[in-house]
Short mmCIF file of C-alpha atoms and ligand atoms in Angstrom, two decimals:
data_model
loop_
_atom_site.label_atom_id
_atom_site.label_comp_id
_atom_site.label_asym_id
_atom_site.label_seq_id
_atom_site.Cartn_x
_atom_site.Cartn_y
_atom_site.Cartn_z
CA MET A 1050 24.78 -15.45 11.90
CA THR A 1051 26.36 -18.82 11.26
CA THR A 1052 28.34 -19.48 8.12
CA ARG A 1053 28.86 -22.97 6.86
CA GLN A 1054 32.47 -23.97 7.44
CA HIS A 1055 32.50 -27.19 5.44
CA SER A 1056 30.74 -27.86 2.21
CA SER A 1057 28.07 -30.36 3.07
CA PRO A 1058 25.92 -31.41 0.13
CA ILE A 1059 23.18 -28.99 -0.78
CA PRO A 1060 19.76 -30.61 -0.56
CA ASP A 1061 17.93 -30.78 -3.89
CA GLN A 1062 14.95 -29.24 -2.16
CA ALA A 1063 16.85 -26.04 -1.33
CA ARG A 1064 18.26 -25.80 -4.83
CA LYS A 1065 14.81 -26.23 -6.32
CA ARG A 1066 13.19 -23.72 -3.96
CA ILE A 1067 15.85 -21.11 -4.74
CA GLU A 1068 15.18 -21.51 -8.45
CA GLU A 1069 11.44 -21.27 -7.89
CA LEU A 1070 11.80 -18.15 -5.77
CA ARG A 1071 14.08 -16.42 -8.27
CA GLU A 1072 11.69 -17.15 -11.08
CA GLN A 1073 8.70 -15.87 -9.08
CA ILE A 1074 10.50 -12.74 -7.88
CA ASN A 1075 11.71 -11.92 -11.40
CA TYR A 1076 8.16 -12.33 -12.65
CA HIS A 1077 6.78 -10.01 -9.94
CA ASN A 1078 9.62 -7.52 -10.45
CA TYR A 1079 8.67 -7.31 -14.11
CA LEU A 1080 5.00 -6.71 -13.32
CA TYR A 1081 5.85 -4.16 -10.66
CA TYR A 1082 8.70 -2.19 -12.16
CA ALA A 1083 8.24 -2.51 -15.89
CA LEU A 1084 4.47 -2.63 -16.17
CA ASP A 1085 3.36 -0.88 -12.95
CA THR A 1086 0.75 -3.62 -12.42
CA PRO A 1087 1.74 -5.72 -9.41
CA GLU A 1088 -0.22 -8.89 -8.83
CA ILE A 1089 0.65 -9.53 -5.19
CA PRO A 1090 0.79 -7.17 -2.19
CA ASP A 1091 4.11 -5.89 -0.88
CA ALA A 1092 3.85 -8.12 2.20
CA GLU A 1093 3.83 -11.24 0.03
CA TYR A 1094 6.66 -9.93 -2.14
CA ASP A 1095 8.73 -9.18 0.97
CA ARG A 1096 8.16 -12.73 2.22
CA LEU A 1097 9.37 -14.25 -1.07
CA LEU A 1098 12.43 -11.99 -1.09
CA ARG A 1099 13.24 -12.71 2.56
CA GLU A 1100 12.95 -16.45 2.01
CA LEU A 1101 15.35 -16.23 -0.92
CA GLN A 1102 17.81 -14.08 1.05
CA GLU A 1103 17.76 -16.55 3.94
CA LEU A 1104 18.31 -19.54 1.66
CA GLU A 1105 21.19 -17.77 -0.08
CA GLN A 1106 22.71 -16.96 3.28
CA GLN A 1107 22.43 -20.61 4.26
CA TYR A 1108 23.82 -21.87 0.95
CA PRO A 1109 26.20 -19.18 -0.29
CA GLU A 1110 27.46 -21.60 -2.95
CA LEU A 1111 24.18 -21.08 -4.77
CA ILE A 1112 24.45 -17.27 -4.99
CA THR A 1113 24.61 -16.00 -8.54
CA PRO A 1114 25.35 -12.38 -9.50
CA ASP A 1115 22.01 -12.08 -11.30
CA SER A 1116 19.96 -13.30 -8.33
CA PRO A 1117 17.05 -10.92 -7.64
CA ALA A 1118 18.14 -10.96 -3.97
CA ARG A 1119 21.26 -9.04 -5.07
CA ARG A 1120 19.55 -6.15 -6.80
CA VAL A 1121 16.35 -4.24 -6.25
CA GLY A 1122 14.54 -2.20 -8.82
CA ALA A 1123 14.19 -2.37 -12.53
CA THR A 1124 16.38 -1.87 -15.51
CA PRO A 1125 15.08 1.15 -17.44
CA LEU A 1126 12.54 0.71 -20.20
CA GLU A 1127 13.96 1.31 -23.63
CA ALA A 1128 11.21 3.80 -24.32
CA PHE A 1129 13.14 6.36 -22.25
CA SER A 1130 16.74 7.34 -22.52
CA GLU A 1131 18.92 6.23 -19.67
CA VAL A 1132 20.15 8.43 -16.83
CA ARG A 1133 23.13 7.40 -14.74
CA HIS A 1134 22.75 8.57 -11.16
CA GLU A 1135 25.95 10.27 -10.09
CA LEU A 1136 25.33 9.12 -6.53
CA PRO A 1137 23.32 5.90 -6.42
CA MET A 1138 19.73 6.14 -5.21
CA LEU A 1139 19.98 3.65 -2.37
CA SER A 1140 17.17 1.63 -0.92
CA LEU A 1141 16.50 1.65 2.81
CA ASN A 1142 16.67 -1.16 5.32
CA ASN A 1143 13.27 -2.00 6.71
CA ALA A 1144 12.14 -2.48 10.30
CA PHE A 1145 8.89 -4.14 11.25
CA SER A 1146 9.12 -4.06 15.06
CA ASP A 1147 10.08 -1.74 17.92
CA GLN A 1148 13.01 -4.00 18.71
CA GLU A 1149 14.48 -3.47 15.26
CA VAL A 1150 14.32 0.30 15.84
CA PHE A 1151 16.12 -0.03 19.18
CA ASP A 1152 18.75 -2.22 17.49
CA PHE A 1153 19.21 0.33 14.70
CA ASP A 1154 19.69 3.18 17.19
CA ARG A 1155 22.12 1.10 19.26
CA ARG A 1156 24.24 0.24 16.21
CA VAL A 1157 24.31 3.90 15.16
CA ARG A 1158 25.40 5.06 18.63
CA GLU A 1159 28.04 2.34 18.93
CA ARG A 1160 29.56 3.15 15.55
CA LEU A 1161 29.62 6.86 16.31
CA GLY A 1162 30.67 6.37 19.92
CA VAL A 1163 27.99 8.76 21.19
CA GLU A 1164 25.21 8.58 23.79
CA HIS A 1165 22.40 10.36 22.00
CA VAL A 1166 21.41 10.68 18.39
CA GLU A 1167 18.91 13.07 16.94
CA TYR A 1168 16.84 11.75 14.04
CA HIS A 1169 14.83 13.38 11.31
CA ALA A 1170 11.54 11.48 11.11
CA GLU A 1171 8.96 11.76 8.36
CA PRO A 1172 6.16 9.71 6.82
CA LYS A 1173 7.23 7.27 4.15
CA LEU A 1174 5.08 8.12 1.22
CA ASP A 1175 3.73 5.36 -0.92
CA GLY A 1176 5.18 6.91 -4.05
CA LEU A 1177 7.77 6.63 -6.78
CA ALA A 1178 11.31 7.84 -6.07
CA ILE A 1179 12.48 10.45 -8.54
CA SER A 1180 15.53 12.64 -8.99
CA LEU A 1181 15.35 16.31 -10.03
CA LEU A 1182 18.49 18.04 -11.26
CA TYR A 1183 18.67 21.82 -10.88
CA GLU A 1184 21.42 23.81 -12.58
CA GLN A 1185 21.68 27.52 -11.81
CA GLY A 1186 18.27 27.11 -10.23
CA GLN A 1187 16.65 25.71 -13.38
CA LEU A 1188 15.13 22.25 -13.58
CA VAL A 1189 17.18 20.54 -16.29
CA ARG A 1190 16.41 16.86 -15.75
CA GLY A 1191 13.96 14.51 -14.06
CA ALA A 1192 14.70 10.82 -13.72
CA THR A 1193 13.20 7.72 -12.14
CA ARG A 1194 15.19 5.71 -9.63
CA GLY A 1195 15.34 2.65 -11.88
CA ASP A 1196 17.68 0.09 -10.37
CA GLY A 1197 19.36 2.70 -8.20
CA SER A 1198 22.30 3.39 -10.49
CA ARG A 1199 20.47 3.78 -13.80
CA GLY A 1200 17.06 5.37 -14.20
CA GLU A 1201 14.82 6.67 -16.95
CA ASP A 1202 14.86 10.21 -18.26
CA VAL A 1203 11.34 11.50 -17.62
CA THR A 1204 12.14 15.22 -17.79
CA ARG A 1205 9.25 16.09 -20.10
CA ASN A 1206 6.77 14.34 -17.84
CA VAL A 1207 8.19 15.74 -14.61
CA ARG A 1208 7.83 19.26 -16.01
CA THR A 1209 4.05 18.82 -16.13
CA ILE A 1210 3.78 18.36 -12.35
CA SER A 1211 2.78 21.70 -10.94
CA ALA A 1212 4.24 21.00 -7.48
CA ILE A 1213 7.71 20.78 -9.04
CA PRO A 1214 9.21 24.25 -9.61
CA LEU A 1215 10.83 24.71 -13.01
CA LYS A 1216 12.93 27.44 -11.43
CA LEU A 1217 13.99 27.72 -7.79
CA ASP A 1218 12.93 30.74 -5.70
CA GLY A 1219 15.29 33.04 -3.88
CA SER A 1220 19.05 32.67 -3.96
CA GLY A 1221 21.99 30.86 -2.41
CA PHE A 1222 21.38 27.50 -4.00
CA PRO A 1223 24.34 25.48 -5.27
CA ALA A 1224 25.27 25.80 -8.96
CA SER A 1225 24.23 22.19 -9.44
CA MET A 1226 21.99 20.28 -7.07
CA GLU A 1227 20.13 17.01 -7.36
CA VAL A 1228 16.95 16.86 -5.28
CA ARG A 1229 15.22 13.60 -4.50
CA GLY A 1230 11.62 13.02 -3.67
CA GLY A 1231 8.62 10.76 -3.94
CA ALA A 1232 6.09 11.40 -6.68
CA CYS A 1233 2.67 10.36 -5.50
CA MET A 1234 -1.04 10.76 -5.91
CA THR A 1235 -3.53 11.76 -3.25
CA LYS A 1236 -6.11 9.16 -2.23
CA GLU A 1237 -8.81 11.31 -3.78
CA GLY A 1238 -6.87 11.80 -7.03
CA PHE A 1239 -6.23 8.07 -7.15
CA ARG A 1240 -9.93 7.26 -6.69
CA GLN A 1241 -10.92 9.69 -9.43
CA LEU A 1242 -8.28 8.37 -11.81
CA ASN A 1243 -9.37 4.77 -11.23
CA SER A 1244 -13.04 5.50 -11.76
CA ALA A 1245 -12.20 7.37 -14.97
CA GLN A 1246 -10.10 4.41 -16.10
CA GLU A 1247 -12.97 2.02 -15.38
CA HIS A 1248 -15.41 4.29 -17.15
CA ARG A 1249 -13.30 4.09 -20.29
CA GLY A 1250 -12.86 0.34 -19.96
CA LEU A 1251 -9.16 0.67 -19.08
CA LYS A 1252 -7.41 -1.21 -16.34
CA SER A 1253 -7.44 0.34 -12.90
CA PHE A 1254 -4.32 0.76 -10.79
CA ALA A 1255 -3.63 -1.40 -7.75
CA ASN A 1256 -2.55 1.49 -5.51
CA PRO A 1257 -1.57 5.17 -5.65
CA ARG A 1258 2.10 4.33 -6.02
CA ASN A 1259 1.57 2.26 -9.14
CA ALA A 1260 -0.79 4.90 -10.45
CA ALA A 1261 1.94 7.51 -9.88
CA ALA A 1262 4.56 5.33 -11.54
CA GLY A 1263 2.30 4.52 -14.48
CA SER A 1264 1.46 8.20 -14.91
CA LEU A 1265 5.03 9.39 -14.78
CA ARG A 1266 6.27 6.82 -17.27
CA GLN A 1267 3.98 7.82 -20.10
CA GLN A 1268 5.32 8.30 -23.61
CA ASP A 1269 2.99 11.25 -23.98
CA PRO A 1270 3.60 14.02 -21.40
CA GLY A 1271 0.08 15.24 -22.21
CA ILE A 1272 -1.28 12.21 -20.36
CA THR A 1273 1.03 12.77 -17.40
CA ALA A 1274 -0.20 16.36 -17.24
CA GLN A 1275 -3.78 15.16 -16.73
CA ARG A 1276 -2.86 12.89 -13.83
CA PRO A 1277 -3.16 14.27 -10.28
CA LEU A 1278 0.52 13.93 -9.39
CA THR A 1279 2.36 15.70 -6.66
CA ILE A 1280 5.73 15.37 -4.97
CA TYR A 1281 7.34 15.53 -1.55
CA CYS A 1282 11.09 16.02 -1.52
CA TYR A 1283 13.03 14.06 1.07
CA GLY A 1284 16.70 14.39 0.29
CA ILE A 1285 19.52 15.49 -1.98
CA GLY A 1286 21.98 13.73 -4.25
CA ALA A 1287 25.05 15.19 -5.90
CA VAL A 1288 25.77 18.87 -5.09
CA LYS A 1289 28.37 21.08 -6.78
CA GLY A 1290 29.36 24.70 -6.52
CA GLY A 1291 27.80 25.60 -3.22
CA ASN A 1292 27.22 24.50 0.33
CA LEU A 1293 24.23 23.16 2.16
CA PRO A 1294 23.56 23.17 5.93
CA ASP A 1295 25.14 20.49 8.11
CA ARG A 1296 21.87 18.91 9.24
CA HIS A 1297 19.34 17.03 7.17
CA SER A 1298 16.44 18.91 8.74
CA ALA A 1299 18.05 22.27 7.91
CA ILE A 1300 18.63 21.17 4.32
CA MET A 1301 14.94 20.31 4.05
CA GLN A 1302 14.04 23.80 5.29
CA LYS A 1303 16.32 25.28 2.62
CA LEU A 1304 14.59 23.22 -0.06
CA ARG A 1305 11.30 24.58 1.19
CA ASP A 1306 12.60 28.16 1.02
CA TRP A 1307 13.61 27.52 -2.59
CA GLY A 1308 10.07 26.50 -3.46
CA LEU A 1309 10.33 22.74 -3.25
CA ARG A 1310 7.63 20.81 -1.50
CA ILE A 1311 8.63 18.91 1.65
CA SER A 1312 6.54 16.92 4.11
CA PRO A 1313 4.73 19.22 6.56
CA LYS A 1314 4.73 16.32 9.03
CA ALA A 1315 8.52 15.95 9.31
CA GLN A 1316 9.98 16.31 12.80
CA GLN A 1317 13.25 16.01 14.67
CA VAL A 1318 13.12 13.37 17.38
CA GLU A 1319 15.47 12.17 20.08
CA GLY A 1320 16.74 8.58 20.13
CA ALA A 1321 14.86 5.34 19.53
CA GLN A 1322 12.05 6.30 21.91
CA GLY A 1323 11.47 9.55 20.05
CA CYS A 1324 11.27 7.59 16.81
CA LEU A 1325 8.72 5.19 18.25
CA ASP A 1326 6.55 7.96 19.73
CA TYR A 1327 6.47 9.68 16.36
CA TYR A 1328 5.66 6.37 14.65
CA ARG A 1329 2.62 5.84 16.89
CA ILE A 1330 1.28 9.34 16.32
CA MET A 1331 1.55 8.95 12.55
CA ALA A 1332 0.07 5.44 12.63
CA ALA A 1333 -2.99 6.92 14.32
CA GLU A 1334 -3.20 9.75 11.76
CA ARG A 1335 -2.48 7.53 8.80
CA ASN A 1336 -6.03 7.05 7.54
CA GLN A 1337 -6.86 10.76 7.83
CA LEU A 1338 -3.92 11.87 5.69
CA PRO A 1339 -4.76 12.86 2.10
CA TYR A 1340 -2.08 10.51 0.72
CA GLU A 1341 -1.06 6.93 1.45
CA ILE A 1342 1.91 6.34 3.71
CA ASP A 1343 3.34 2.92 4.47
CA GLY A 1344 5.71 3.70 7.31
CA ILE A 1345 8.14 6.19 8.79
CA VAL A 1346 11.68 6.98 7.68
CA TYR A 1347 14.24 7.85 10.34
CA LYS A 1348 17.51 9.52 9.30
CA VAL A 1349 20.47 10.52 11.45
CA ASP A 1350 20.11 14.30 11.33
CA LYS A 1351 23.77 15.35 11.39
CA ILE A 1352 25.27 15.08 7.90
CA ALA A 1353 28.79 14.56 9.26
CA TRP A 1354 27.52 11.54 11.16
CA GLN A 1355 25.74 10.21 8.07
CA GLU A 1356 29.05 10.38 6.21
CA GLN A 1357 30.86 8.68 9.07
CA LEU A 1358 28.33 5.85 9.12
CA GLY A 1359 28.40 5.30 5.37
CA GLN A 1360 26.58 2.46 3.73
CA LEU A 1361 26.55 -1.30 3.67
CA SER A 1362 26.00 -2.88 0.24
CA ARG A 1363 22.99 -1.05 -1.13
CA ALA A 1364 21.52 0.62 1.98
CA PRO A 1365 22.78 3.50 4.13
CA ARG A 1366 23.60 2.72 7.75
CA TRP A 1367 22.15 6.06 8.84
CA ALA A 1368 18.54 5.56 7.76
CA LEU A 1369 15.75 3.14 8.46
CA ALA A 1370 12.26 2.63 7.05
CA HIS A 1371 9.91 1.52 9.84
CA LYS A 1372 6.96 -0.07 8.08
CA PHE A 1373 3.36 0.01 9.24
CA PRO A 1374 1.48 -3.29 9.38
CA ALA A 1375 0.45 -4.16 5.84
CA GLN A 1376 -3.06 -3.12 4.81
CA GLU A 1377 -3.07 -5.66 2.01
CA GLU A 1378 -2.64 -9.38 2.25
CA ILE A 1379 -3.32 -12.40 0.12
CA THR A 1380 -5.62 -15.28 0.94
CA ARG A 1381 -8.03 -17.70 -0.74
CA LEU A 1382 -11.57 -16.94 -1.80
CA LEU A 1383 -13.58 -19.86 -0.42
CA ASP A 1384 -17.00 -18.80 -1.63
CA VAL A 1385 -19.19 -15.88 -2.62
CA GLU A 1386 -22.46 -15.35 -0.76
CA TRP A 1387 -25.21 -12.88 -1.51
CA GLN A 1388 -26.59 -10.52 1.10
CA VAL A 1389 -29.98 -8.90 0.71
CA GLY A 1390 -30.21 -5.22 1.61
CA ARG A 1391 -33.06 -2.88 2.51
CA THR A 1392 -34.11 -2.25 -1.07
CA GLY A 1393 -33.63 -5.89 -2.03
CA ALA A 1394 -30.24 -5.30 -3.62
CA LEU A 1395 -28.10 -8.42 -3.67
CA THR A 1396 -24.54 -7.69 -2.62
CA PRO A 1397 -21.82 -10.28 -3.11
CA VAL A 1398 -19.76 -10.98 -0.01
CA ALA A 1399 -16.48 -12.87 -0.25
CA ARG A 1400 -15.93 -15.63 2.28
CA LEU A 1401 -12.19 -15.85 2.81
CA LYS A 1402 -9.73 -18.19 4.38
CA PRO A 1403 -9.11 -16.13 7.55
CA VAL A 1404 -6.03 -13.94 7.27
CA SER A 1405 -4.50 -11.30 9.53
CA VAL A 1406 -4.49 -7.89 7.85
CA GLY A 1407 -2.88 -5.09 9.83
CA GLY A 1408 -3.31 -7.12 13.01
CA VAL A 1409 -7.01 -7.94 12.58
CA MET A 1410 -8.37 -11.31 11.41
CA VAL A 1411 -10.40 -10.92 8.23
CA SER A 1412 -12.72 -13.64 6.92
CA ASN A 1413 -15.27 -11.61 4.92
CA ALA A 1414 -14.78 -8.88 2.37
CA THR A 1415 -17.06 -6.91 0.13
CA LEU A 1416 -17.14 -7.40 -3.62
CA HIS A 1417 -19.52 -4.43 -4.21
CA ASN A 1418 -21.58 -5.83 -7.11
CA GLN A 1419 -21.80 -8.31 -9.96
CA ASP A 1420 -20.03 -5.99 -12.42
CA GLU A 1421 -17.10 -5.70 -10.06
CA ILE A 1422 -16.79 -9.51 -9.95
CA GLU A 1423 -16.73 -9.61 -13.73
CA ARG A 1424 -14.38 -6.68 -14.13
CA LYS A 1425 -11.91 -8.17 -11.69
CA ASP A 1426 -12.52 -11.64 -13.14
CA ILE A 1427 -12.88 -13.21 -9.72
CA ARG A 1428 -13.31 -16.99 -9.46
CA ILE A 1429 -14.07 -19.18 -6.48
CA GLY A 1430 -10.86 -20.80 -5.26
CA ASP A 1431 -8.76 -17.86 -6.46
CA THR A 1432 -5.93 -16.39 -4.48
CA ILE A 1433 -7.01 -12.81 -3.97
CA VAL A 1434 -5.59 -9.59 -2.53
CA VAL A 1435 -7.66 -8.27 0.37
CA ARG A 1436 -7.33 -4.74 1.71
CA ARG A 1437 -8.35 -3.37 5.06
CA ALA A 1438 -7.85 0.33 5.80
CA GLY A 1439 -9.27 1.93 8.93
CA ASP A 1440 -12.74 0.95 10.04
CA VAL A 1441 -14.30 0.37 6.64
CA MET A 1442 -15.22 -3.14 5.57
CA PRO A 1443 -12.34 -5.03 4.00
CA GLU A 1444 -12.49 -5.32 0.20
CA VAL A 1445 -11.22 -7.67 -2.45
CA VAL A 1446 -8.75 -5.63 -4.47
CA SER A 1447 -7.62 -8.03 -7.16
CA VAL A 1448 -6.89 -11.59 -8.17
CA VAL A 1449 -3.48 -13.27 -8.35
CA GLU A 1450 -4.15 -14.87 -11.71
CA SER A 1451 -0.90 -16.77 -11.83
CA ARG A 1452 -2.09 -18.78 -8.82
CA ARG A 1453 -5.54 -19.69 -10.13
CA PRO A 1454 -6.41 -23.38 -9.73
CA PRO A 1455 -7.56 -25.06 -12.94
CA GLY A 1456 -11.29 -25.00 -13.54
CA ALA A 1457 -12.05 -22.40 -10.86
CA PRO A 1458 -15.74 -21.50 -11.32
CA ARG A 1459 -17.17 -17.99 -11.70
CA PRO A 1460 -19.47 -16.93 -8.85
CA GLN A 1461 -23.06 -17.06 -10.08
CA LEU A 1462 -25.73 -14.50 -9.33
CA PRO A 1463 -28.61 -16.61 -7.95
CA ASP A 1464 -31.97 -16.71 -9.81
CA ARG A 1465 -33.86 -16.68 -6.56
CA CYS A 1466 -33.41 -14.71 -3.34
CA PRO A 1467 -31.30 -16.74 -0.89
CA VAL A 1468 -33.57 -15.56 1.97
CA CYS A 1469 -37.17 -15.63 0.67
CA ASP A 1470 -36.86 -17.51 -2.63
CA SER A 1471 -38.54 -14.72 -4.64
CA GLU A 1472 -37.28 -14.10 -8.13
CA VAL A 1473 -34.14 -12.03 -8.54
CA VAL A 1474 -34.43 -9.33 -11.18
CA ARG A 1475 -31.94 -6.98 -12.71
CA LEU A 1476 -33.50 -4.00 -14.46
CA PRO A 1477 -31.79 -2.71 -17.58
CA GLY A 1478 -29.29 0.01 -16.78
CA GLU A 1479 -29.14 -0.95 -13.08
CA LYS A 1480 -25.86 -1.98 -11.53
CA VAL A 1481 -27.46 -4.25 -8.96
CA ALA A 1482 -29.79 -7.22 -9.04
CA ARG A 1483 -32.67 -7.21 -6.56
CA CYS A 1484 -34.92 -9.63 -4.72
CA SER A 1485 -38.45 -8.94 -6.01
CA GLY A 1486 -40.04 -10.04 -2.71
CA GLY A 1487 -40.39 -6.52 -1.29
CA LEU A 1488 -41.51 -6.48 2.34
CA TYR A 1489 -42.45 -10.15 2.02
CA CYS A 1490 -38.70 -10.80 2.15
CA PRO A 1491 -37.57 -11.10 5.82
CA ALA A 1492 -34.15 -9.75 4.91
CA GLN A 1493 -35.60 -6.60 3.36
CA ARG A 1494 -37.95 -6.11 6.31
CA ARG A 1495 -35.15 -6.45 8.82
CA GLU A 1496 -32.95 -4.01 6.90
CA ALA A 1497 -35.84 -1.56 6.61
CA ILE A 1498 -36.33 -1.60 10.38
CA LYS A 1499 -32.62 -1.16 10.96
CA HIS A 1500 -32.66 1.82 8.65
CA PHE A 1501 -35.75 3.29 10.30
CA ALA A 1502 -34.16 3.11 13.75
CA SER A 1503 -30.76 4.30 12.59
CA ARG A 1504 -29.11 7.65 13.12
CA ARG A 1505 -29.80 8.61 9.52
CA ALA A 1506 -33.56 8.27 10.09
CA MET A 1507 -35.48 8.22 13.43
CA ASP A 1508 -32.34 7.75 15.52
CA ILE A 1509 -34.02 5.50 18.09
CA GLU A 1510 -31.69 5.19 21.02
CA GLY A 1511 -30.74 1.64 22.00
CA LEU A 1512 -32.14 0.14 18.81
CA GLY A 1513 -29.02 -0.72 16.91
CA ASP A 1514 -28.53 -3.34 14.22
CA LYS A 1515 -27.87 -6.09 16.77
CA ARG A 1516 -31.07 -5.42 18.70
CA VAL A 1517 -33.15 -5.45 15.50
CA GLU A 1518 -31.66 -8.84 14.58
CA GLN A 1519 -32.56 -10.21 18.03
CA LEU A 1520 -36.12 -8.87 17.88
CA GLY A 1521 -36.57 -10.32 14.42
CA LYS A 1522 -35.25 -13.72 15.43
CA LYS A 1523 -37.68 -13.82 18.37
CA ASN A 1524 -40.51 -12.91 16.01
CA LEU A 1525 -41.29 -9.80 18.05
CA ILE A 1526 -41.23 -7.40 15.12
CA HIS A 1527 -42.21 -7.85 11.49
CA ASN A 1528 -42.42 -4.24 10.41
CA VAL A 1529 -41.69 -0.73 11.54
CA ALA A 1530 -45.10 -0.29 13.23
CA ASP A 1531 -44.42 -3.27 15.50
CA LEU A 1532 -41.67 -1.24 17.15
CA TYR A 1533 -44.32 0.95 18.82
CA TYR A 1534 -46.13 -2.02 20.35
CA LEU A 1535 -43.08 -3.51 22.01
CA ARG A 1536 -43.46 -3.83 25.77
CA GLN A 1537 -40.82 -3.49 28.46
CA GLU A 1538 -41.11 -7.19 29.47
CA GLN A 1539 -40.49 -8.33 25.90
CA LEU A 1540 -37.33 -6.31 25.71
CA GLU A 1541 -36.13 -7.64 29.05
CA THR A 1542 -36.31 -11.21 27.77
CA LEU A 1543 -33.69 -10.48 25.15
ZN1 ZN B 771 -35.81 -11.92 -0.64
#
């Protein structure tokens, strides 16, 4: 890191960009923390924040105490009374590459003067950090993280979550103990909540974390009670009148014995390589897990070593969040095209400015149907959030309205089929519009043959979607019956 020794003039451009970035980050902080409705994906937010941090490092004269690069989180909403965290709820440093994990482990070993370090590794849940205070084994307070030092008192809401014990099991717990965890929603619970929201004409949530946050910060605990919330505990805060084991992993086991929920996937691993092996296993399991995770957290297991390492500004030196490649990115919607399916249904497909999402280039995404376009208020030329998870087709999640170009047009459902020019009809009560061409429509014919040959129907070996397209293009098949008249020589010409 180089610091500027002499005060050379600060370019206007840098000054202006810093102002712009602060304004944007404050705006997104407000959407994210106060309203639980983020407009941009985390990856984009991280880029804005990193750019600001780098500029402030380059021009320290421009640092102000209220810069969003200096603090992370939100000041509590007035709707809740304020809770001061006795020990601050720190945020974690992030790593995005293997090298950063090796560097972290090296720094830890050098500071401690040891050869080997054992880490506690567990999935980083995409949830909302909360603090639970137990006194004499009774849950007396639940609070959000807030800005790390001040959070919101959400005791009444927290008490409705069945995974949180109101009273600890067994014995031996300290007289006063603050437990920390992530409140979250399963993928299934999130899907159900969103479809119920849509059904009632309410806004849907961008992701399970925001759904969890929005559910926990309800004025009416009755609403929180109906939301499918759960919790995984991952640490402790202030402890009085009692002792806990000297290793993080052993403390977690204690919490489990006392009836608190901890991650069943947590493991102790050895050194940086152990961390990376664990990371790869969880990355492969990620899409099968019932809840969303966005990375792995590594913590030095020995508590004495954690204390020795301490913290730097607002992050502990003994922990690291190793993030998975982002599943959401932003890009531009270039156009909307309509694909004709087997039953004539017209499906809108988004043509995107190619963007890398989780390491794969994405240039098309599904928009599901016309209603979805209207509900999400999607316009051509919009900056949109695209999501790709596992092997399913990428989808357009939402629009970044603050970046909409003036006069951006709404995508129009065509009057006539883009393939056969037959009339497009939408029957009352139907979600989709259809080409009325029936088997006259080449697109419908082709899709019908694909379906016939597919595993769900006749399961004709060697006749996949690609082969059907080829046969159709060569005019060798027009309907299902033609399949039975195909000759060996014709197939060999393909
Ligand atoms: Zn058609």
